[in-house]
Coordinates of C-alpha atoms and ligand atoms in Angstrom, one line a residue:
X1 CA 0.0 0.0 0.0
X2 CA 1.0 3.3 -1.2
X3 CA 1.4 6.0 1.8
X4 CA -0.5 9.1 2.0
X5 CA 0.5 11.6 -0.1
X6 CA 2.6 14.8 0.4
X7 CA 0.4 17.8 1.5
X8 CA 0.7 21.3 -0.3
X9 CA -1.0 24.4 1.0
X10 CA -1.1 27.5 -1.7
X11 CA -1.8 30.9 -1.8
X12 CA -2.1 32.5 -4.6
X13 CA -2.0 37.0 -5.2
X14 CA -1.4 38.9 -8.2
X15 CA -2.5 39.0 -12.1
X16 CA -4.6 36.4 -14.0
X17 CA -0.7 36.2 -15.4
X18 CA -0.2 34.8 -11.8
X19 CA -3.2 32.7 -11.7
X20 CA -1.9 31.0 -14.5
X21 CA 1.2 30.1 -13.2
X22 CA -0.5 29.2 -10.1
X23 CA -2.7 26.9 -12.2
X24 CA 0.0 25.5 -13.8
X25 CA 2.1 24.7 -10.6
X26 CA -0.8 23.2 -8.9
X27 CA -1.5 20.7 -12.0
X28 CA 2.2 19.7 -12.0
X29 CA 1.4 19.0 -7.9
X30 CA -1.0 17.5 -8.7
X31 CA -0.1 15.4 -11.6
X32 CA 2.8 14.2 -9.5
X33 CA 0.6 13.0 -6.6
X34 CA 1.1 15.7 -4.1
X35 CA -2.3 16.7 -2.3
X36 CA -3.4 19.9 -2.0
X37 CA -3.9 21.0 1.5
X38 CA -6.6 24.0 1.9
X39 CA -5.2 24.9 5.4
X40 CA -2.0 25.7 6.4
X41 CA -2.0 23.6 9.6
X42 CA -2.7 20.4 7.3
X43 CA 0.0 21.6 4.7
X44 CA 3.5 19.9 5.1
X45 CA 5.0 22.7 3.3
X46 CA 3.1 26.1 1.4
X47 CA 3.9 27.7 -1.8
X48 CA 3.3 31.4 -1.6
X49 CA 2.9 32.9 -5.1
X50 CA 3.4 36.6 -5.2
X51 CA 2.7 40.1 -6.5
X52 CA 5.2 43.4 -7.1
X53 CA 3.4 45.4 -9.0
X54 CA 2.5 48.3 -6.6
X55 CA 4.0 49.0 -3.4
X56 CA 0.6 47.9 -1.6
X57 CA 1.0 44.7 -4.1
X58 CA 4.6 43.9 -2.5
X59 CA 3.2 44.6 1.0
X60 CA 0.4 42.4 0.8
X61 CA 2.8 39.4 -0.6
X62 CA 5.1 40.1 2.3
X63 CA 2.2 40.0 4.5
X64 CA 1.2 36.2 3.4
X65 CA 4.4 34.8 3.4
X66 CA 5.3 36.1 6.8
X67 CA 1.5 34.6 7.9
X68 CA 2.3 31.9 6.6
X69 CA 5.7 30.8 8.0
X70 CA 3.9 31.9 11.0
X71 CA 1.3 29.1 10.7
X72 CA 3.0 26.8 8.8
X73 CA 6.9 27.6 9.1
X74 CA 7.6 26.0 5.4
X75 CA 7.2 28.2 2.8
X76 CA 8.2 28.4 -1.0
X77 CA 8.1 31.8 -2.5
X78 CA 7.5 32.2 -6.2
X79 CA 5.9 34.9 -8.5
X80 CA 6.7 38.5 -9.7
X81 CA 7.8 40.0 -5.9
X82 CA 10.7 36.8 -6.3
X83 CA 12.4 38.8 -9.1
X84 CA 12.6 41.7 -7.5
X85 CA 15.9 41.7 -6.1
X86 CA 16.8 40.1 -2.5
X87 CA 13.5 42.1 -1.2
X88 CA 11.9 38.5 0.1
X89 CA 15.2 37.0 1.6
X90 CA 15.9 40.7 3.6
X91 CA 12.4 40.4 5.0
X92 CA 11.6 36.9 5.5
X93 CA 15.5 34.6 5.5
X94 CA 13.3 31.8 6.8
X95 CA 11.8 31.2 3.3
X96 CA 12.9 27.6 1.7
X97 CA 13.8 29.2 -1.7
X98 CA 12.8 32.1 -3.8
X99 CA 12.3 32.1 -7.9
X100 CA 10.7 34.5 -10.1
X101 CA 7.4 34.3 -12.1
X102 CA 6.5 31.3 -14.9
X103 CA 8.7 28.8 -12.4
X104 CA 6.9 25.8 -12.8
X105 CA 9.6 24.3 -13.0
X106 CA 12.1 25.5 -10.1
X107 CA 9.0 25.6 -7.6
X108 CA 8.7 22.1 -8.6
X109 CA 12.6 21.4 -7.8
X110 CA 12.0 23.1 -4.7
X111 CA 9.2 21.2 -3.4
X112 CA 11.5 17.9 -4.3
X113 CA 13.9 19.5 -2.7
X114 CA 12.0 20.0 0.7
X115 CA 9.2 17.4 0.5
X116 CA 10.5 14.7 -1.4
X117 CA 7.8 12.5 -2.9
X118 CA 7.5 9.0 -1.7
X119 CA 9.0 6.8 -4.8
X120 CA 6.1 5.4 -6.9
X121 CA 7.5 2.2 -9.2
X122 CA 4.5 2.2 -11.0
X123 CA 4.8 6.1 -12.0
X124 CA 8.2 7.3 -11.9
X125 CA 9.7 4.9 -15.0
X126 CA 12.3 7.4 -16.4
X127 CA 15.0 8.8 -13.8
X128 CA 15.4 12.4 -13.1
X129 CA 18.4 12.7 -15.2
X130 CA 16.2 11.2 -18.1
X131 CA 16.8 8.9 -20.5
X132 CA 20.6 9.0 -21.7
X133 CA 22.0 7.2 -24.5
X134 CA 25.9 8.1 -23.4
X135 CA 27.5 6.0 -20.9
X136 CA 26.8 7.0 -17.0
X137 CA 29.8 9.3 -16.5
X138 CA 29.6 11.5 -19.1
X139 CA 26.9 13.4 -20.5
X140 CA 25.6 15.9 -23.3
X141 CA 23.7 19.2 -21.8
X142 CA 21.9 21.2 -24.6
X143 CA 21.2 24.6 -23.9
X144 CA 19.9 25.8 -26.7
X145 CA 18.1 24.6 -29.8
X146 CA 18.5 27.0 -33.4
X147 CA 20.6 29.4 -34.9
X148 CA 20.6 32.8 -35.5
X149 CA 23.6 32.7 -38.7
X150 CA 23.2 32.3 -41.8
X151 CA 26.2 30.3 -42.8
X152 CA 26.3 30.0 -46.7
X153 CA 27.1 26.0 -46.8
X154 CA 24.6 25.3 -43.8
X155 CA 21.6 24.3 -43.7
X156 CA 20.5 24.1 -40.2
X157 CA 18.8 27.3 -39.4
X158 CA 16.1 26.6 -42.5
X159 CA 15.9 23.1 -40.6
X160 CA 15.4 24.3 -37.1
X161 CA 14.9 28.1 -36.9
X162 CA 16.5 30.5 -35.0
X163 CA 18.4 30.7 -31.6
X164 CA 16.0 29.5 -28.8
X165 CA 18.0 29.5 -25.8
X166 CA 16.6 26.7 -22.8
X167 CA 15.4 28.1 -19.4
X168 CA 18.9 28.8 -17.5
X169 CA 17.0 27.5 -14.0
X170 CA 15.9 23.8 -16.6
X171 CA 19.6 23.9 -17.7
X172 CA 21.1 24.0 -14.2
X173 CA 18.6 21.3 -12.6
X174 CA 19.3 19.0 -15.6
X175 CA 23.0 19.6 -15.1
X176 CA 22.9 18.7 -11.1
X177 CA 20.6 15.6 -12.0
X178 CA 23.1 14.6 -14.0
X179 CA 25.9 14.9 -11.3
X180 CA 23.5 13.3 -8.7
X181 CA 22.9 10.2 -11.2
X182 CA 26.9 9.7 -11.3
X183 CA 28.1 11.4 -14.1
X184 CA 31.3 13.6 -14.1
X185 CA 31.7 15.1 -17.3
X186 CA 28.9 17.6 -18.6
X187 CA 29.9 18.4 -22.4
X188 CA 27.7 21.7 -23.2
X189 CA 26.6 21.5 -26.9
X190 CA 24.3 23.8 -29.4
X191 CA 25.0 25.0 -32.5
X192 CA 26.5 28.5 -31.4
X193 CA 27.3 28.0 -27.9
X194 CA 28.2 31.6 -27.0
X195 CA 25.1 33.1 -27.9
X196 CA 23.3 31.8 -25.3
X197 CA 20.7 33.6 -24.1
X198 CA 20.9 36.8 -27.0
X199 CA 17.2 35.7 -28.1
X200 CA 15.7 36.1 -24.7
X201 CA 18.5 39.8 -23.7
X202 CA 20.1 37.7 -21.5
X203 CA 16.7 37.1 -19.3
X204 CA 17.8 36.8 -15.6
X205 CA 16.4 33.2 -14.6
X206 CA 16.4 31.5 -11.3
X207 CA 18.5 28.7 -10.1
X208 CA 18.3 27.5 -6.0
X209 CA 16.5 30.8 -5.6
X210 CA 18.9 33.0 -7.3
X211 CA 19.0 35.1 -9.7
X212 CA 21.2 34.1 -13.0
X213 CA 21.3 35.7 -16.5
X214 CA 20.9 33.2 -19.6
X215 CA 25.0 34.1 -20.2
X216 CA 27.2 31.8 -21.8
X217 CA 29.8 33.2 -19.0
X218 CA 27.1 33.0 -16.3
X219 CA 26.5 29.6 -17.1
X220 CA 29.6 28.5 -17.2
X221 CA 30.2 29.9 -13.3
X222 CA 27.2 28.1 -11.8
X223 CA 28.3 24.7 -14.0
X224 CA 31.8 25.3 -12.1
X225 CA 30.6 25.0 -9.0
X226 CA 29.1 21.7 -9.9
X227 CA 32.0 19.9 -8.9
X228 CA 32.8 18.1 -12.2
X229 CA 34.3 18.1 -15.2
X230 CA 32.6 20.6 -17.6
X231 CA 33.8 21.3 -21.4
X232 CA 32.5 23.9 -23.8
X233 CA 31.3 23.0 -26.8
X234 CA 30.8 25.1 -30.6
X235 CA 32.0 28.4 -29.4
X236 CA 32.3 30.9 -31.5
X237 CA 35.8 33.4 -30.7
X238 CA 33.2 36.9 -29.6
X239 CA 34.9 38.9 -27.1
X240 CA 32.5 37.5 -24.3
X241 CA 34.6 34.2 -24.5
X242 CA 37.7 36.1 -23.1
X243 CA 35.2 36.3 -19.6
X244 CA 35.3 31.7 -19.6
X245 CA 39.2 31.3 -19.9
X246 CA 40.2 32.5 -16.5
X247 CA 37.7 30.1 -15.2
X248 CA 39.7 27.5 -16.8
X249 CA 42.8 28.3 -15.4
X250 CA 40.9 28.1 -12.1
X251 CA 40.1 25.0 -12.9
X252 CA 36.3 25.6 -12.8
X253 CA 36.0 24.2 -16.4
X254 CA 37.8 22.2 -18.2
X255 CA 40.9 24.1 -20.2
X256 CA 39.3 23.0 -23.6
X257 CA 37.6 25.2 -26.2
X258 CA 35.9 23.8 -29.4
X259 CA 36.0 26.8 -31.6
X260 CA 34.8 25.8 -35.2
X261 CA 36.9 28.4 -37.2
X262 CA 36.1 26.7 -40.7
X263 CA 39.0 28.7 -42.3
X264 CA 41.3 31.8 -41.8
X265 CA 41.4 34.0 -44.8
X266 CA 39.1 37.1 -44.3
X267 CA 37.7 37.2 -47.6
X268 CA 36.8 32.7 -47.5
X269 CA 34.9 33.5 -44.3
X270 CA 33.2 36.3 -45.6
X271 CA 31.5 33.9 -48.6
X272 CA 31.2 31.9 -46.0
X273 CA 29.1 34.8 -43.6
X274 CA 30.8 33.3 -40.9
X275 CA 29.8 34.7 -37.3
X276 CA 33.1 36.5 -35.4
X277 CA 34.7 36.5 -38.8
X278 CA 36.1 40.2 -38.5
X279 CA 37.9 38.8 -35.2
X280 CA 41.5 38.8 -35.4
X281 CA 41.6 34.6 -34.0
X282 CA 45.2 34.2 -33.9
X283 CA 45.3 36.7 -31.1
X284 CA 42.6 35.6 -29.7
X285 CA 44.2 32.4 -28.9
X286 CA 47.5 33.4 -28.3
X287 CA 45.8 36.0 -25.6
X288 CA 43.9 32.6 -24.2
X289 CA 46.8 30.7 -24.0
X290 CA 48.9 33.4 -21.7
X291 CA 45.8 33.4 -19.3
X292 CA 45.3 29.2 -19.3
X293 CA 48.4 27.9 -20.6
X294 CA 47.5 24.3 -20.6
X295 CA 44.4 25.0 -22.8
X296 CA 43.4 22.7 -25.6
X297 CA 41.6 24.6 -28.7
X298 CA 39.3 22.2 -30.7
X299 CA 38.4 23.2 -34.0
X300 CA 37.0 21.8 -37.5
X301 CA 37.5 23.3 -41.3
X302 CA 36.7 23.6 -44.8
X303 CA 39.3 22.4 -47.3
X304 CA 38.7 23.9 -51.0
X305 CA 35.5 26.3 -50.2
X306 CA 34.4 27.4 -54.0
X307 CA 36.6 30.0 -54.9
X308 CA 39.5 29.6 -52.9
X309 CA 42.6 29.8 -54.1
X310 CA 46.1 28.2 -54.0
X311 CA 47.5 31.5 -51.6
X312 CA 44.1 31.1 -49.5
X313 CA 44.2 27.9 -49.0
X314 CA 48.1 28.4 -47.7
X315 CA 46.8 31.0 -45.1
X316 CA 44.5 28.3 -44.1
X317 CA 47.7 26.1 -43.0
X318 CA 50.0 29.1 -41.8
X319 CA 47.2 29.8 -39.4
X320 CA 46.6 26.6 -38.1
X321 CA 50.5 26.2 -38.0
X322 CA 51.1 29.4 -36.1
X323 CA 47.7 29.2 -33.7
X324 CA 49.0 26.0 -32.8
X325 CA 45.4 24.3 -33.3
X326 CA 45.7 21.1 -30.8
X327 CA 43.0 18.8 -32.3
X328 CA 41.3 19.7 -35.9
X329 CA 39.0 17.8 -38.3
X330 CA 38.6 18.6 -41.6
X331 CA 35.9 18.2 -44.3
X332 CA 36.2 19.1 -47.5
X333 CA 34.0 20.9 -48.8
X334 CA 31.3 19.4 -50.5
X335 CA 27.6 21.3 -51.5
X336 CA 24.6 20.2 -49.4
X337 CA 21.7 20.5 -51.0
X338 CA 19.6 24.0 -50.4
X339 CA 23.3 26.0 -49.4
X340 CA 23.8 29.4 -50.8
X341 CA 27.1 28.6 -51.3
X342 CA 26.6 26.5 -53.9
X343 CA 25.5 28.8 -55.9
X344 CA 29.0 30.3 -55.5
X345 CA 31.3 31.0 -58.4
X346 CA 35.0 28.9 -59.0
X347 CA 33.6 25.7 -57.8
X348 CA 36.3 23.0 -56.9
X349 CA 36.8 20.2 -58.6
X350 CA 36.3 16.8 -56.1
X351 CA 39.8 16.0 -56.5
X352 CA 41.5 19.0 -55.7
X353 CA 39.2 19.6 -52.7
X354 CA 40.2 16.4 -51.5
X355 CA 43.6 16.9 -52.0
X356 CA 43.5 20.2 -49.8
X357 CA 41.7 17.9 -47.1
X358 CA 44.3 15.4 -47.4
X359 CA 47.0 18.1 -47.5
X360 CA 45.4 20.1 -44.1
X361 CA 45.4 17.2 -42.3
X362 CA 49.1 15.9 -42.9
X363 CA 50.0 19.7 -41.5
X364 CA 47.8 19.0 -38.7
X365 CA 49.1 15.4 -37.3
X366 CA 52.1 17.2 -37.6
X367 CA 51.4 19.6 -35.3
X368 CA 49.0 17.4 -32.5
X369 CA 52.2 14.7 -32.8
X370 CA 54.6 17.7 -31.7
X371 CA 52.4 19.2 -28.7
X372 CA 51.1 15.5 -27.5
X373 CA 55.0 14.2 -27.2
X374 CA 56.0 17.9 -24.9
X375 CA 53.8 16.2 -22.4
X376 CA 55.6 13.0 -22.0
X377 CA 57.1 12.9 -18.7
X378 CA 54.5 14.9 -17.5
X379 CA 51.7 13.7 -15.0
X380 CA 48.1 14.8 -15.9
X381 CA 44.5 13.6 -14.6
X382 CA 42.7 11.5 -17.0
X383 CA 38.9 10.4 -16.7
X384 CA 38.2 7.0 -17.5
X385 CA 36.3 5.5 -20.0
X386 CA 36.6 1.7 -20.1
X387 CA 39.0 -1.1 -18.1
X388 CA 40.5 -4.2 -20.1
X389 CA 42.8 -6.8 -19.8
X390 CA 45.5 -4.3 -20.9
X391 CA 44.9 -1.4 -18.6
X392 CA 42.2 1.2 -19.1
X393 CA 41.1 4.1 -21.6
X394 CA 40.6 7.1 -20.2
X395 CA 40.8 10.8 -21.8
X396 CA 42.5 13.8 -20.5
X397 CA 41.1 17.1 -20.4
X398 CA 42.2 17.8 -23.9
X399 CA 40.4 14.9 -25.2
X400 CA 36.3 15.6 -26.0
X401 CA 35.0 11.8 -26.4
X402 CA 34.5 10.3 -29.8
X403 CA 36.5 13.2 -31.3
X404 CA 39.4 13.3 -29.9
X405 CA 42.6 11.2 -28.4
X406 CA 42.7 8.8 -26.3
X407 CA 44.8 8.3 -23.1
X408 CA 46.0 4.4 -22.2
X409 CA 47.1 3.5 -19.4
X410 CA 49.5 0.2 -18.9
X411 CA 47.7 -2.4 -16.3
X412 CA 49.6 -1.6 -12.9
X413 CA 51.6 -4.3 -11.2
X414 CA 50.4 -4.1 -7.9
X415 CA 47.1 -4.7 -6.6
X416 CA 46.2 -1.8 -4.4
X417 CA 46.7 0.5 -7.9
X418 CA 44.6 -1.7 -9.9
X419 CA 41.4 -1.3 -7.9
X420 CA 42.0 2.4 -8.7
X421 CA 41.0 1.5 -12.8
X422 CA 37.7 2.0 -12.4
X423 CA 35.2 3.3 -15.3
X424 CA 34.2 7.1 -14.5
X425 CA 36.8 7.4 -11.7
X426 CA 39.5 10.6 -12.5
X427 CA 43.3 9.5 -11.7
X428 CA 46.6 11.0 -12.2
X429 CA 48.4 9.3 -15.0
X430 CA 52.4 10.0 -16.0
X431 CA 52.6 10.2 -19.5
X432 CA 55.2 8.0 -21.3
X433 CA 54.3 7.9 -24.6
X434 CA 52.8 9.6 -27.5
X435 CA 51.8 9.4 -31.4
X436 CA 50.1 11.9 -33.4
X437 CA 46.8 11.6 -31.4
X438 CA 46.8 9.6 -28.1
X439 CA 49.3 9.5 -25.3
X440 CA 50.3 6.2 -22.9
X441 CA 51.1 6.3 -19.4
X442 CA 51.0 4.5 -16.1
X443 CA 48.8 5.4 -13.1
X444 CA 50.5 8.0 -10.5
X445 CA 49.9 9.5 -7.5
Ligands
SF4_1 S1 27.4 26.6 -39.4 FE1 26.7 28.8 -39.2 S2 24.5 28.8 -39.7 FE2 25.1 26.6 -39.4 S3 24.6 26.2 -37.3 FE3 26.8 26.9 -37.3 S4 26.7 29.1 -37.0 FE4 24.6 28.5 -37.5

C-alpha cells in the first residue's frame, strides 16, 4: 500500500498572469501526486505565489508569506515579488527558496527538494536525469536549440529556426541531475554556444532561488561550481569568451575550447558569412593561452571552399600552423543541398578539394604529434572510460570523447593501484608515450 500523499497548501495574489502560473504549478502537484492541502496547519509545506506590482501589491505578498511561516513555518516563494531583487530574503530569511514568475519548474525542484515524494514504481519509469544514450559518467547538456547565422554552406537554421535558448533555471537542474545520477563530465553542446541567451536579452532566470542571466559566462560559473568536469562545446571566438578562460585556469571548467573556425582568410569567411569572422583569432588564442596555458583549442574546417585559391588555401595552413590548433577535423567541402554557397562562383573540382583535405590534415598530425609528445614525462588527470585486460582508456582534459585522443594507461603491477582503474573514476596518470593523437602512461599518485 502506497502512503499518504505529500500535502501542499497554496496561496495565490497577483494578475490572472499569476493565476496561471498558479494553475499550472498546482496541475504539476498534482499530476505528481502531491495533495493539496486547503489549510495551512494540514499543509506539510506552502507555496506562496506573489505580487510586485504596486507597493501595496509587494506589502500584501510580504504579509502572506510572513502569515504563513507563522502558521506553517515551510514556505516556498514564487511569483513576480521573487524577481525583484533580495526584497523577500531581507524580509523573510526563513523562506525555503525564492524564484521568479513562470517557475513551474524550479517551484517544482523546490518542493523535491523540501518534501520529497515518496518513490512510486508504477509512476516514476524514467529517472530524473532522463533517459541518456551516453555511458553514465559522461553526459551531453543542450542549452539551446536553433541558430541565429546564416552560414552559406549550412543548412540548419532553414531546418530548425532560430536561436531559442533553454530556461537557464531547466539547464542548471538538468546539469545537477546529471551529477547526482553519477556522471562527471557535462559536455555543453548547441549550435553556437556563446550566444546563449541573446534571443531572450540575457533574461535573468532563477537557479536554488537566485537570480542568474541566460549568459554563456554566467552559465559557465554556476556549472563550475558543480564539482565536475565541464567542457565547452561550438564556441564561436566573440569577445564575451575572453570572460570563460580565467575560469579555466581556475580549474572551474575544463581548459578546452571547441572553436569551429572553418578557415582563416578574411575574404573565404566572408563567402562563408561566418559569425566573429572580423575577429583577429590568432590573437585571440595566443591572448587565451597566456591566461590558461594548458588550454586545448578544438576546432573543425573547410578544405577547397568554391573560390578559394592556391594563396588562401596556404593561409589556411600558416594559421593553423602558427595558432597551434591542438586537435582539428577537416571536411572538405562538398555542397549540401539547399546552401547558398553553392551557388557560389569557382567551384572546386572533387579531387582538388580532396587533396587540400588530405593536405590540411598531414600539417595537422604534424602539429597534434609535436604538442602531445611535450607532455611525456609529465603527470596529468585523465577520466576513464573503459578497463581491459590491458589497462584502461581514459581521456584527458584535452580529449572531448569520440573526437578526440585517447589516453592508455598500462595495467599496474600491484594490486592496491589496480582497484583504482575504475570506469568514471578521474586519476593522475604520468605520461610515457605519445603518437600523433593519443598519449600512454601508467597510473600516479
Ligand atoms: S554553421 Fe553557421 S548557420 Fe550553421 S549552425 Fe553553425 S553558426 Fe549556424
Amino acid at each position: 500500500m502506497k502512503g499518504a500523499a505529500p500535502k501542499v497548501g497554496f496561496v495565490s495574489l497577483g494578475c490572472p498572469k499569476a493565476l496561471v502560473d498558479s494553475e499550472q504549478i498546482l496541475t504539476q502537484l498534482r499530476a505528481e501526486g502531491y495533495a493539496v492541502a486547503p489549510t495551512y496547519q494540514g499543509a506539510d509545506l506552502v507555496v506562496v505565489n506573489t505580487c510586485g506590482f504596486i507597493d501595496s501589491a509587494v506589502a500584501e505578498s510580504l504579509d502572506a508569506i510572513g502569515e504563513a511561516l507563522a502558521e506553517n513555518g515551510r514556505v516556498v516563494v514564487t511569483g513576480c515579488l521573487g524577481a525583484k531583487g533580495d526584497i523577500v530574503r531581507q524580509t523573510h530569511p526563513k523562506v525555503l527558496a525564492v524564484t521568479g514568475p513562470h517557475a513551474t519548474a524550479e517551484v517544482m525542484d523546490a518542493v523535491h527538494a523540501h518534501l520529497p515524494k515518496p518513490h512510486d514504481p508504477f509512476t516514476d519509469l524514467v529517472p530524473p536525469q532522463g533517459v541518456k544514450l551516453t555511458p553514465t559518467h559522461y553526459a551531453y547538456l543542450k542549452i539551446s536549440e536553433g541558430c541565429n547565422h546564416r552560414c552559406t554552406f549550412c543548412i540548419i537554421p532553414s531546418m530548425r529556426g532560430d536561436l531559442v535558448s533553454r530556461d537557464i533555471g531547466q539547464v542548471m537542474r538538468e546539469a545537477e541531475n546529471l551529477v547526482r545520477a553519477g556522471v562527471r563530465e557535462i559536455l555543453v553542446i548547441s549550435q553556437d554556444t556563446s550566444a546563449y541567451g541573446v534571443d531572450v536579452k540575457y533574461r535573468t532566470g532563477f537557479h536554488d532561488g537566485r537570480p542568474l542571466k541566460t549568459r554563456m559566462a554566467d552559465l559557465a560559473v554556476a556549472l563550475g561550481e558543480l564539482g565536475v568536469w565541464v567542457r565547452l562545446h561550438y564556441v564561436y571566438p566573440y569577445p564575451s569568451v575572453d570572460e570563460v578562460i580565467p575560469l579555466m585556469a581556475e580549474g572551474k571548467l575544463l581548459p578546452y575550447l571547441d572553436v569551429p573556425f572553418q578557415h582563416a582568410n578574411p575574404r573565404i569567411l566572408k563567402l562563408m558569412q561566418r559569425p566573429a569572422s572580423g575577429e583577429k583569432n590568432l590573437e585571440r588564442i595566443e591572448a587565451w593561452r597566456r591566461v590558461c596555458p594548458e588550454l586545448t583549442v578544438r576546432s573543425t574546417f573547410i578544405a577547397g571552399f568554391p573560390g578559394e585559391t592556391e594563396a588562401e588555401f596556404q593561409e589556411l595552413l600558416d594559421f593553423i600552423e602558427a595558432a597551434q590548433i591542438d586537435r582539428a577535423g577537416c571536411f572538405a567541402y562538398s555542397p549540401v543541398e539547399g546552401a547558398r554557397a553553392n551557388d557560389l562562383e569557382g567551384a572546386l573540382p572533387e579531387h582538388e578539394r580532396e587533396a587540400r583535405r588530405a593536405e590540411f590534415m598531414k600539417v595537422q598530425e604534424r602539429i597534434s604529434r609535436r604538442r602531445l609528445k611535450a607532455r611525456v614525462g609529465r603527470t596529468t588527470k585523465v577520466l576513464i572510460d573503459a578497463v581491459n585486460q590491458d589497462g584502461a582508456v581514459a581521456r584527458s582534459t584535452g580529449d572531448a570523447p569520440e573526437i578526440d585522443g585517447n589516453v592508455f594507461i598500462e595495467w599496474p603491477a600491484r594490486k592496491a593501484e589496480q582497484g583504482k582503474l575504475k570506469v568514471g573514476e578521474i586519476v593522475n596518470v604520468k605520461v610515457t608515450g605519445s603518437d600523433a593523437h593519443d598519449l600512454w602512461g601508467r597510473l600516479a599518485a
